PDB file of C-alpha atoms in Angstrom:
ATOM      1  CA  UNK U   1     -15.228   6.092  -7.405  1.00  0.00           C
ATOM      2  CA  UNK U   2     -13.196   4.172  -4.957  1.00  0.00           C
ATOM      3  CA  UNK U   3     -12.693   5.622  -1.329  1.00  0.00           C
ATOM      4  CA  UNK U   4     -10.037   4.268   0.960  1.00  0.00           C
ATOM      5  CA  UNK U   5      -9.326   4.671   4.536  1.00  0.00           C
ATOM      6  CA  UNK U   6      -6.164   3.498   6.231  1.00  0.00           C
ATOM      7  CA  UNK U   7      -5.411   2.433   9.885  1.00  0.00           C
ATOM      8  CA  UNK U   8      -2.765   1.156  11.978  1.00  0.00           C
ATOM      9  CA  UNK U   9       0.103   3.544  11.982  1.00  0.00           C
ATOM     10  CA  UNK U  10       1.753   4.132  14.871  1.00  0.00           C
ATOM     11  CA  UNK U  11       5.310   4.727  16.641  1.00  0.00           C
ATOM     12  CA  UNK U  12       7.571   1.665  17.652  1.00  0.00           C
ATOM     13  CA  UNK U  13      11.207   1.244  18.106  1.00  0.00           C
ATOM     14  CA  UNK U  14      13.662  -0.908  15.775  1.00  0.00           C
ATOM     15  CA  UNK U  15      12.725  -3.910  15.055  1.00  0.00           C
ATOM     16  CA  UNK U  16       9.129  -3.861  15.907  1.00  0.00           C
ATOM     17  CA  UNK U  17       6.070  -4.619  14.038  1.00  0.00           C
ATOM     18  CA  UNK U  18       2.835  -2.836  12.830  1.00  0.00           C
ATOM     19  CA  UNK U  19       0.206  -4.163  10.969  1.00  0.00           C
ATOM     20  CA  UNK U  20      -1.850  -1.311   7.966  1.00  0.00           C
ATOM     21  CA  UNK U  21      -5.154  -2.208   7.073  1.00  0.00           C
ATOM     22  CA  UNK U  22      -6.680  -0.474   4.263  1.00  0.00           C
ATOM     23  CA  UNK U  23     -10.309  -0.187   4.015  1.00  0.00           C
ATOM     24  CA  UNK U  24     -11.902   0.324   0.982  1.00  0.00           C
ATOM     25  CA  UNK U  25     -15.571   0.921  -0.238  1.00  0.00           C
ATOM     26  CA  UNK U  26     -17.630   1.845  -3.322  1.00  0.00           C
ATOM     27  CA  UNK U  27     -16.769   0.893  -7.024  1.00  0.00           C
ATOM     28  CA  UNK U  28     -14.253  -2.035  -5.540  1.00  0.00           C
ATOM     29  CA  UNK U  29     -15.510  -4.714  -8.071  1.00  0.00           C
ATOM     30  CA  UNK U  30     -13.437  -2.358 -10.550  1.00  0.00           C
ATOM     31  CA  UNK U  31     -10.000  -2.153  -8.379  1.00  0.00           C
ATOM     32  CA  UNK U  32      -7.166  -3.577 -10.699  1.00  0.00           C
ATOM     33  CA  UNK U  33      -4.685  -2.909  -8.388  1.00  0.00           C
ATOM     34  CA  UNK U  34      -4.152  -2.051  -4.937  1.00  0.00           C
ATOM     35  CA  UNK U  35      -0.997  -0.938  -3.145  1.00  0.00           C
ATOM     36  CA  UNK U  36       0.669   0.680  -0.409  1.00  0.00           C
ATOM     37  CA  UNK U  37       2.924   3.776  -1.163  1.00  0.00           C
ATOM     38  CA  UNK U  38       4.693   5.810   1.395  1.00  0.00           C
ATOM     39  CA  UNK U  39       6.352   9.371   1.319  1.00  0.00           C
ATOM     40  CA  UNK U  40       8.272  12.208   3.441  1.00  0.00           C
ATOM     41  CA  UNK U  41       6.322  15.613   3.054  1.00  0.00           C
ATOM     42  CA  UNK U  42       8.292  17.213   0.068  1.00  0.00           C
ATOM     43  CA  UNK U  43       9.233  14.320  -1.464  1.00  0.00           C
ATOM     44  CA  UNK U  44       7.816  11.717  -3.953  1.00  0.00           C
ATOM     45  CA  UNK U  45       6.097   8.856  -3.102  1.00  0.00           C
ATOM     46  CA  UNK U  46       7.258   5.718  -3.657  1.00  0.00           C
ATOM     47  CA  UNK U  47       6.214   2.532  -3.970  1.00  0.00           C
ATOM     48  CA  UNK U  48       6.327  -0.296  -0.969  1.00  0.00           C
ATOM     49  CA  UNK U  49       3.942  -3.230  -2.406  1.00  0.00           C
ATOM     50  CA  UNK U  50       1.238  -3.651  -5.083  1.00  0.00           C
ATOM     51  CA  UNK U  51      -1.278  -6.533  -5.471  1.00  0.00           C
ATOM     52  CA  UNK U  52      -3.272  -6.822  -8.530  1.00  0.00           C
ATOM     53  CA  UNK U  53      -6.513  -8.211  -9.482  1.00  0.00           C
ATOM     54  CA  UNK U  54      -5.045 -11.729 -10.252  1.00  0.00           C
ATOM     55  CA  UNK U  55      -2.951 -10.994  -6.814  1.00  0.00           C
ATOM     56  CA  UNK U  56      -0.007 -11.429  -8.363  1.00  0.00           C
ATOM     57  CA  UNK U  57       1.989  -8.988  -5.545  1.00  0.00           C
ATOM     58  CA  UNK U  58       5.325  -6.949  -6.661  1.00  0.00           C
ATOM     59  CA  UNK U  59       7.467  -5.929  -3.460  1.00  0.00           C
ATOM     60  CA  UNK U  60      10.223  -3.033  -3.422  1.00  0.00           C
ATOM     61  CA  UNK U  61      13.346  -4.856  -2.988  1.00  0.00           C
ATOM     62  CA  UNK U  62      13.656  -2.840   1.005  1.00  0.00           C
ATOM     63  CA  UNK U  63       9.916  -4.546   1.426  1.00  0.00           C
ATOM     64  CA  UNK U  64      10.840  -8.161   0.484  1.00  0.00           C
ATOM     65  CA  UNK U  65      11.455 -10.532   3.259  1.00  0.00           C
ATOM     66  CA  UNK U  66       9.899  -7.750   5.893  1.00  0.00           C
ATOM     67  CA  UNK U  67       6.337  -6.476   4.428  1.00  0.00           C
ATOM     68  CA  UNK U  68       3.698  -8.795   3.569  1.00  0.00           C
ATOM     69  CA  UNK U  69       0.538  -7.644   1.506  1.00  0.00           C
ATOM     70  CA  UNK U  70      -2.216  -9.494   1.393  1.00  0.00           C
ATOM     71  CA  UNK U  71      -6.118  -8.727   0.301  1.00  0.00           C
ATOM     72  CA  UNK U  72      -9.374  -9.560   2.408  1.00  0.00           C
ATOM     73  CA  UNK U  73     -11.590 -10.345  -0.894  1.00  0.00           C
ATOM     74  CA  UNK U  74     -14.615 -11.048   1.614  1.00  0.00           C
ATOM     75  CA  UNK U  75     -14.539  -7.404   2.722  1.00  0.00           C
ATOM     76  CA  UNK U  76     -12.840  -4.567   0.748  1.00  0.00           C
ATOM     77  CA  UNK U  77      -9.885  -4.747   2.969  1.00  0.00           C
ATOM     78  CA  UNK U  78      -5.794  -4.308   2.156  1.00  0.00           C
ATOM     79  CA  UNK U  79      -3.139  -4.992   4.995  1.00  0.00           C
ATOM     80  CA  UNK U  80       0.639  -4.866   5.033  1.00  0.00           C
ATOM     81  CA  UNK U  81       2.420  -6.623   7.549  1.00  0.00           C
ATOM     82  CA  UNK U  82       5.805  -4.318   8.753  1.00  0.00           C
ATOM     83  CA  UNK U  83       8.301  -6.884  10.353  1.00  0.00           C
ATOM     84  CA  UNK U  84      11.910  -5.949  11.317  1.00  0.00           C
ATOM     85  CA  UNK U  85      11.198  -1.928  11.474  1.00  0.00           C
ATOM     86  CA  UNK U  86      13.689   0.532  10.398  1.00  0.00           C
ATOM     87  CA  UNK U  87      14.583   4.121  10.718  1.00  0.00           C
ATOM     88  CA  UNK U  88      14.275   4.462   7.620  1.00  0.00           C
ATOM     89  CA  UNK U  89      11.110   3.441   7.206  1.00  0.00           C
ATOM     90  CA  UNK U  90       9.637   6.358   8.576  1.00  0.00           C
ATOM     91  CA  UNK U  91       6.913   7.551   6.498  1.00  0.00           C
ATOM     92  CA  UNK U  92       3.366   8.633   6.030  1.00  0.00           C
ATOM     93  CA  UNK U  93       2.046   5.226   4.510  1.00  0.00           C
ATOM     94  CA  UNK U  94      -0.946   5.740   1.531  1.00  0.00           C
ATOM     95  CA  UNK U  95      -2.878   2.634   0.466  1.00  0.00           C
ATOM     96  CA  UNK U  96      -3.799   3.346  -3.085  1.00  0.00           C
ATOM     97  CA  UNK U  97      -6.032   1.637  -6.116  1.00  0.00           C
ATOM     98  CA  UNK U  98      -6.497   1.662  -9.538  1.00  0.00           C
ATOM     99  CA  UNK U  99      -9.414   0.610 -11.574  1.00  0.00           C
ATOM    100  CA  UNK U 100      -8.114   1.815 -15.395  1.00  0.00           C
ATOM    101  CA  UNK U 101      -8.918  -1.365 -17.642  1.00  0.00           C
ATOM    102  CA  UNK U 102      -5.845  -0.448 -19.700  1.00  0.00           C
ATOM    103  CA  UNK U 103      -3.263  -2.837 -19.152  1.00  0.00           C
ATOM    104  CA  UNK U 104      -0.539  -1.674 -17.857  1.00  0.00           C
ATOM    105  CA  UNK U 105       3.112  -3.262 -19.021  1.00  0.00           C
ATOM    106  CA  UNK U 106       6.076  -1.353 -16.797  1.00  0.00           C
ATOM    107  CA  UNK U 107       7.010  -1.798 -13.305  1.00  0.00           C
ATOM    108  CA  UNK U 108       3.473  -2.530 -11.035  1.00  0.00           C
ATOM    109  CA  UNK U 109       5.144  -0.414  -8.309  1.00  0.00           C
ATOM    110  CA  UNK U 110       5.308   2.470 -11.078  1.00  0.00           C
ATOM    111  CA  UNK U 111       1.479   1.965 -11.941  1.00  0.00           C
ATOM    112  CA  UNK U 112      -0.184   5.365 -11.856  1.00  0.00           C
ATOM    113  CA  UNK U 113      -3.238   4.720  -8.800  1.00  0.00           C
ATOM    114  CA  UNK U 114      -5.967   7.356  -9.243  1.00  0.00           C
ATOM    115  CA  UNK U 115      -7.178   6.684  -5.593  1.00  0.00           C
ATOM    116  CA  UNK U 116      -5.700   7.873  -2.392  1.00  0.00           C
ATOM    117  CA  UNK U 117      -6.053   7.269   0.835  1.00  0.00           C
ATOM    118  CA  UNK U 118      -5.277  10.080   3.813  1.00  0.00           C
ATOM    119  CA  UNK U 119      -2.420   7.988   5.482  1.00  0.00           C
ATOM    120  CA  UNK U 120      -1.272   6.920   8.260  1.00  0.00           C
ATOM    121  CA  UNK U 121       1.924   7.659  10.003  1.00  0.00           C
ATOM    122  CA  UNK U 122       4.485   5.070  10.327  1.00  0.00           C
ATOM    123  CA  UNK U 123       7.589   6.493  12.912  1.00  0.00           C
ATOM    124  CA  UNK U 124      10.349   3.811  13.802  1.00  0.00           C
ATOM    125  CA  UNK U 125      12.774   5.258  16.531  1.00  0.00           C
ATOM    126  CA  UNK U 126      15.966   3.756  17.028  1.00  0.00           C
TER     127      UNK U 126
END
């Protein structure tokens, strides 16, 4: 079992910042990958940035050049830097993990994560 708990949301206008942090505790020494996801209610969640036990990272090409993930390995902790805020990224934000030894071979940002966090809600106004 793997429980995570994310902070930092927040409101800011266009091109501001926020920083997510991601805290995670229990099983963590099984976590194979680690991500942050983001949805509207009613609609699918998708991807943002994944980081996997090797910490080989895999952005979504609207994340590259403005997020930054990066992993705490001296505490259980996850964090994505949000530079250059949009509209449009105005989501609920879910840090997620995985800890399935099966390798996985498709798209990291397509990797099924059996562990959610509640969220935290990201608003950009313009």
């Amino acid at each position: 079992q793997v429980r995570l708990v994310e902070s930092g949301g927040g409101s800011v206008q266009t091109g501001g910042t926020l920083r997510l942090s991601c805290e995670a505790s229990g099983d963590t020494y099984r976590i194979q990958s680690l991500g942050w996801f983001r949805q509207v209610p009613g609609m699918g969640r998708e991807g943002v940035a994944v980081i996997d036990r090797d910490g080989v990272i895999t952005y979504a090409p609207f994340a590259k050049g403005r997020f930054t993930i990066s992993r705490d390995n001296a505490k259980p902790f996850l964090h994505l830097q949000m530079n250059s805020l949009k509209p449009e990224d105005t989501f609920m934000y879910y840090c997620a993990a995985d800890i399935s030894p099966v390798k996985w071979d498709g798209d990291p940002l397509q990797r099924p994560h059996a562990y959610w966090g509640q969220g935290t809600q990201v608003t950009v106004s313009s």
